[in-house]
N, C-alpha and C. Protein backbone atom coordinates (compact mmCIF):
# COMPACT_ATOMS: atom_id res chain seq x y z
N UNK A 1 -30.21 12.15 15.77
CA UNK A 1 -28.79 12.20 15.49
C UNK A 1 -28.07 11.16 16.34
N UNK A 2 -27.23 10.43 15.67
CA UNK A 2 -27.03 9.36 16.21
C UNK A 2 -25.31 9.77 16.87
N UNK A 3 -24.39 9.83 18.10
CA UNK A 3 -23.11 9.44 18.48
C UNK A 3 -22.44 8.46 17.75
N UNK A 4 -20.91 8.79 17.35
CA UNK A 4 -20.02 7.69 17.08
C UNK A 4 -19.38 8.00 18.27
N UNK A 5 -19.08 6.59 18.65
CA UNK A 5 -17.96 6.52 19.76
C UNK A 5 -16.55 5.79 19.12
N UNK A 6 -15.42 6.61 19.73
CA UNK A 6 -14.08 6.30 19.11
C UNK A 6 -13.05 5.96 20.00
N UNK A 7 -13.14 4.46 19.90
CA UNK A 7 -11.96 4.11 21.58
C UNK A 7 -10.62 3.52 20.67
N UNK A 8 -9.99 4.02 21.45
CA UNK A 8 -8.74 3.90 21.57
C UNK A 8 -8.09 2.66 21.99
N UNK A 9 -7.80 1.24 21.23
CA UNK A 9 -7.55 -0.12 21.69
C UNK A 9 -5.87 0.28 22.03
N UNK A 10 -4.76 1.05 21.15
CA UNK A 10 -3.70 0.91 21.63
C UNK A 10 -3.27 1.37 23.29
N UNK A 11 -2.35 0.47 23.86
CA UNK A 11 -2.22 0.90 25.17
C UNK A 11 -0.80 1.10 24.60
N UNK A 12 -0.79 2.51 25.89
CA UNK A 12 0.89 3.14 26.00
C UNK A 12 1.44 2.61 27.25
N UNK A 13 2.48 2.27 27.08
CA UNK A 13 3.32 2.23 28.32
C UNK A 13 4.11 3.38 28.91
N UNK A 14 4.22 3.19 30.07
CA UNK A 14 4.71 4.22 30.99
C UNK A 14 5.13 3.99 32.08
N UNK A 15 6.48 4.61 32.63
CA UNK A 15 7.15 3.86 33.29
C UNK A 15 6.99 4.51 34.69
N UNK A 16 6.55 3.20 35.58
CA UNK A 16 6.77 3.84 37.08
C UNK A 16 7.86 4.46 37.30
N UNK A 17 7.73 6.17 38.19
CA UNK A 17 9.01 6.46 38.48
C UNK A 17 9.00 6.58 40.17
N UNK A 18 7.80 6.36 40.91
CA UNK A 18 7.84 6.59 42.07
C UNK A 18 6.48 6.76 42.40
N UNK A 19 5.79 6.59 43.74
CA UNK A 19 4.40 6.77 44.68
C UNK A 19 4.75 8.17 44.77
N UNK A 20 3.74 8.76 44.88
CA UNK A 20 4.10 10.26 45.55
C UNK A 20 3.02 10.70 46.29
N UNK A 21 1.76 9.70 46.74
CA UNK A 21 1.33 10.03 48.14
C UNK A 21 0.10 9.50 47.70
N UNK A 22 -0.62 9.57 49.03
CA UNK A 22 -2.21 8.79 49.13
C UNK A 22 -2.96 9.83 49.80
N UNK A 23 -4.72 10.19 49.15
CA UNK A 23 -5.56 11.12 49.80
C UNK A 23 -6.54 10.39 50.28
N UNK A 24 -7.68 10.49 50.47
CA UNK A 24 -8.92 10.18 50.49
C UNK A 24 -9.34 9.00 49.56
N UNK A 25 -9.32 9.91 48.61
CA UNK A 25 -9.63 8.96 47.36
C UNK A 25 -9.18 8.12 46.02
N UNK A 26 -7.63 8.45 46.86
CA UNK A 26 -6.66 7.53 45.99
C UNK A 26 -5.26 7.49 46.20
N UNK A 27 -4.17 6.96 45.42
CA UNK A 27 -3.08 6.63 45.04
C UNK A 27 -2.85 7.82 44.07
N UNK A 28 -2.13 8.38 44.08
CA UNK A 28 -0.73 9.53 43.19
C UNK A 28 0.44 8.67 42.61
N UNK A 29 0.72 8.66 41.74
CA UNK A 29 2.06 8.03 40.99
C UNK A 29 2.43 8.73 39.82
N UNK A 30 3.96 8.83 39.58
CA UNK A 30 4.94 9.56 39.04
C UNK A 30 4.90 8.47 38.04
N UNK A 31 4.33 9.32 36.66
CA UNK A 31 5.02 7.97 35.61
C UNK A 31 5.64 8.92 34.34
N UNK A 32 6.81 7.92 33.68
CA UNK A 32 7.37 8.48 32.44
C UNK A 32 7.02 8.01 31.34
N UNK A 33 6.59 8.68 30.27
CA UNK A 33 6.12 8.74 29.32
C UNK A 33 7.65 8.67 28.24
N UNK A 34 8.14 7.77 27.94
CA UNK A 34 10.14 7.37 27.33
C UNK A 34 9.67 7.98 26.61
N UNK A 35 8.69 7.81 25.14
CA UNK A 35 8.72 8.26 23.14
C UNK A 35 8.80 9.58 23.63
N UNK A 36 8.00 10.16 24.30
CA UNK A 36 8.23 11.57 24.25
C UNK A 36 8.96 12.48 25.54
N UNK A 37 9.49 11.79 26.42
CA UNK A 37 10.65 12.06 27.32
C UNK A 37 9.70 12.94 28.06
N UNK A 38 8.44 12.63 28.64
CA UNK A 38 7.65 13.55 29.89
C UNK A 38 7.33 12.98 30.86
N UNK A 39 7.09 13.61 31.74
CA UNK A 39 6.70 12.69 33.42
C UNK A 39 5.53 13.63 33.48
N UNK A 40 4.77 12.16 34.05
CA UNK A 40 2.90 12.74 34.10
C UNK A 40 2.53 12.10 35.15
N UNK A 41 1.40 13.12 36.27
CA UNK A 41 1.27 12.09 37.34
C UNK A 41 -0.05 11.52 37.17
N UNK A 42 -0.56 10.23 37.41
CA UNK A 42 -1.61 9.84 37.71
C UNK A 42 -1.92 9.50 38.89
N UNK A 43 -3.23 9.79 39.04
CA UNK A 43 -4.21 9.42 40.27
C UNK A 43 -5.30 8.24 39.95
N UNK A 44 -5.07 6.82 41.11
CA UNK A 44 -5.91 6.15 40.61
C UNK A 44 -6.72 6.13 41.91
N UNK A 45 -7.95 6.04 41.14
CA UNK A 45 -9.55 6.12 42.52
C UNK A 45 -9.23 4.77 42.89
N UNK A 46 -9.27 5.38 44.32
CA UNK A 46 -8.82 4.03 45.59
C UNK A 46 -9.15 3.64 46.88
N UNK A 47 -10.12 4.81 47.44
CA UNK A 47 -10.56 5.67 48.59
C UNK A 47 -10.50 4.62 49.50
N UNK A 48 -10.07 5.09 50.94
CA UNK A 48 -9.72 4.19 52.05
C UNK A 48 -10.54 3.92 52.73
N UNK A 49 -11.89 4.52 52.69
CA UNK A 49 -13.51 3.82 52.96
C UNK A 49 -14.19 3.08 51.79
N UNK A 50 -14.24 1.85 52.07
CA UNK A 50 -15.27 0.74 51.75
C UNK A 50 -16.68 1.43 51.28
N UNK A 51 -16.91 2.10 52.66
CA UNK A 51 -18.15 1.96 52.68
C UNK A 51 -18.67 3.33 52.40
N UNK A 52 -17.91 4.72 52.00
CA UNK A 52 -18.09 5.80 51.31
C UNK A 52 -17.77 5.96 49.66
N UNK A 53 -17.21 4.56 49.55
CA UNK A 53 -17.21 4.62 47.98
C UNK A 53 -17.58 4.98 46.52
N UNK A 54 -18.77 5.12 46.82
CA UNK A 54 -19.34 5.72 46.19
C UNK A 54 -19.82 7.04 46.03
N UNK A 55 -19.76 7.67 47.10
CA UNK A 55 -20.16 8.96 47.42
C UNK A 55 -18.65 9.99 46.89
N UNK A 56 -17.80 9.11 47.46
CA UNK A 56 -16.57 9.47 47.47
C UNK A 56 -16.43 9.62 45.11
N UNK A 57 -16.74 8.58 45.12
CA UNK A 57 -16.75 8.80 43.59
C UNK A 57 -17.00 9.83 42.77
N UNK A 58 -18.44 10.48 43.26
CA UNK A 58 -19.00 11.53 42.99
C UNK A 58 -18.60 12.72 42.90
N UNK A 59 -17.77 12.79 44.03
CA UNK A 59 -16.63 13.69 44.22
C UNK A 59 -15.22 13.94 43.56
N UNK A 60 -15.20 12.66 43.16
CA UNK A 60 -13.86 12.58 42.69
C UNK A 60 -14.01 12.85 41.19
N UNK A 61 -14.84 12.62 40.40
CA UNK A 61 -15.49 12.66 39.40
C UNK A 61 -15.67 14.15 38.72
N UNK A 62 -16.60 15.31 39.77
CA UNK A 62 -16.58 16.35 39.37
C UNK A 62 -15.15 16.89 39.84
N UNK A 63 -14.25 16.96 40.42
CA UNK A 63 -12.57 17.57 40.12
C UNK A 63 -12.32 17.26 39.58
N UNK A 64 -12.67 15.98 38.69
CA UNK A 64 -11.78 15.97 37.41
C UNK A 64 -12.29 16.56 36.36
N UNK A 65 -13.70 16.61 35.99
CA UNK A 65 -14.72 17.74 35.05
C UNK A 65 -13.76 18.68 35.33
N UNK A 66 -13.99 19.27 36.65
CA UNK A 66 -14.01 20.94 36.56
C UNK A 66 -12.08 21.07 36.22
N UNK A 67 -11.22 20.20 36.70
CA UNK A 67 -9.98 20.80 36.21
C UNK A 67 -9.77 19.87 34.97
N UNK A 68 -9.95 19.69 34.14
CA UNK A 68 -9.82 19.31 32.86
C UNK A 68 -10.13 20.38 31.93
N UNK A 69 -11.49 21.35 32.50
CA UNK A 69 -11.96 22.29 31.73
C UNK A 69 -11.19 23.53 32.36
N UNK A 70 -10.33 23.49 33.32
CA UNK A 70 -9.44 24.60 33.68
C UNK A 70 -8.37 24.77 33.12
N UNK A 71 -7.20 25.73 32.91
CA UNK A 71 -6.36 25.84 32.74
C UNK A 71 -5.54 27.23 33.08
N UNK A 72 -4.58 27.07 34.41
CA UNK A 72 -4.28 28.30 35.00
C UNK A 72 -2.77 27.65 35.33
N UNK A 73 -1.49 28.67 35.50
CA UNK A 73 -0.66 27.84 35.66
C UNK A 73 0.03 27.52 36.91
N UNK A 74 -1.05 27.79 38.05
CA UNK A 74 -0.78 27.47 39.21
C UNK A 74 -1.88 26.21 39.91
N UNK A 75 -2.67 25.70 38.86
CA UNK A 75 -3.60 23.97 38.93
C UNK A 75 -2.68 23.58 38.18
N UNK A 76 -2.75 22.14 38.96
CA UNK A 76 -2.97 21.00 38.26
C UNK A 76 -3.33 20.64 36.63
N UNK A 77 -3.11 20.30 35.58
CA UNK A 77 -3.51 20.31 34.30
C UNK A 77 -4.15 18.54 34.05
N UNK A 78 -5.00 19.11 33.70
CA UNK A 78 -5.67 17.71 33.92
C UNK A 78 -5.67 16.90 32.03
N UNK A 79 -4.86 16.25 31.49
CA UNK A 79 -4.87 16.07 29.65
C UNK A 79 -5.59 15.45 29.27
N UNK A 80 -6.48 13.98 30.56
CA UNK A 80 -6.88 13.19 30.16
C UNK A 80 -7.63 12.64 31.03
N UNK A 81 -8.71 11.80 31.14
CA UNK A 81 -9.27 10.91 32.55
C UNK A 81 -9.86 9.75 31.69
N UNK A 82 -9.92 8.70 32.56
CA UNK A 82 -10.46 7.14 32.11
C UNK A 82 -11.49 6.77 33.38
N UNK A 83 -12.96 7.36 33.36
CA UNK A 83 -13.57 6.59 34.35
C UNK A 83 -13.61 5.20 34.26
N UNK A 84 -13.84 4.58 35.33
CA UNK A 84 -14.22 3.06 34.92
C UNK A 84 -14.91 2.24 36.37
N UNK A 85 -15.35 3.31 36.60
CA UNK A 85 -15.82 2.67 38.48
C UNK A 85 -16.75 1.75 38.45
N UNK A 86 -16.91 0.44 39.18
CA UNK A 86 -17.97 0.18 39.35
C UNK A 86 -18.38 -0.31 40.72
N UNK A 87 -19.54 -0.64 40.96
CA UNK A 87 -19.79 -0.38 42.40
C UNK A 87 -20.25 -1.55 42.88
């Protein structure tokens, strides 16, 4: 049985609305979504060790599995993720 894969070429824009903090393993940013009038935050993998990078990935990787497949209304809601790491 063979996979189709179905990518998505259109890009959305979205408007910076502000930083809203740095962890371990990345950058937090406030962005607005104008067509449909929502603010969504993204996290981009950024980690402030060089040289745990990868490990750090690993990590960062399964929180996004496990809250994507969560939904409680005191997490985080996770709608979407774009890996793209490379090492």
């Amino acid at each position: 049985m063979s996979e189709d894969v179905i990518e998505f070429t259109r890009k959305k824009p979205f408007k910076k609305i502000k930083n809203i903090g740095e962890s371990a393993f990345g950058k937090t940013i406030l962005l607005r979504d104008e067509t449909i009038d929502e603010d969504f935050v993204c996290k981009k993998y950024s980690p402030f060790s060089a040289k745990l990078k990868e490990e750090y990935y690993k990590n960062f990787k399964d929180e996004i599995k496990l809250l994507h497949m969560l939904y409680h209304k005191n997490v985080v809601r996770i709608f979407n993720y774009y890996l793209n790491f490379r090492t």
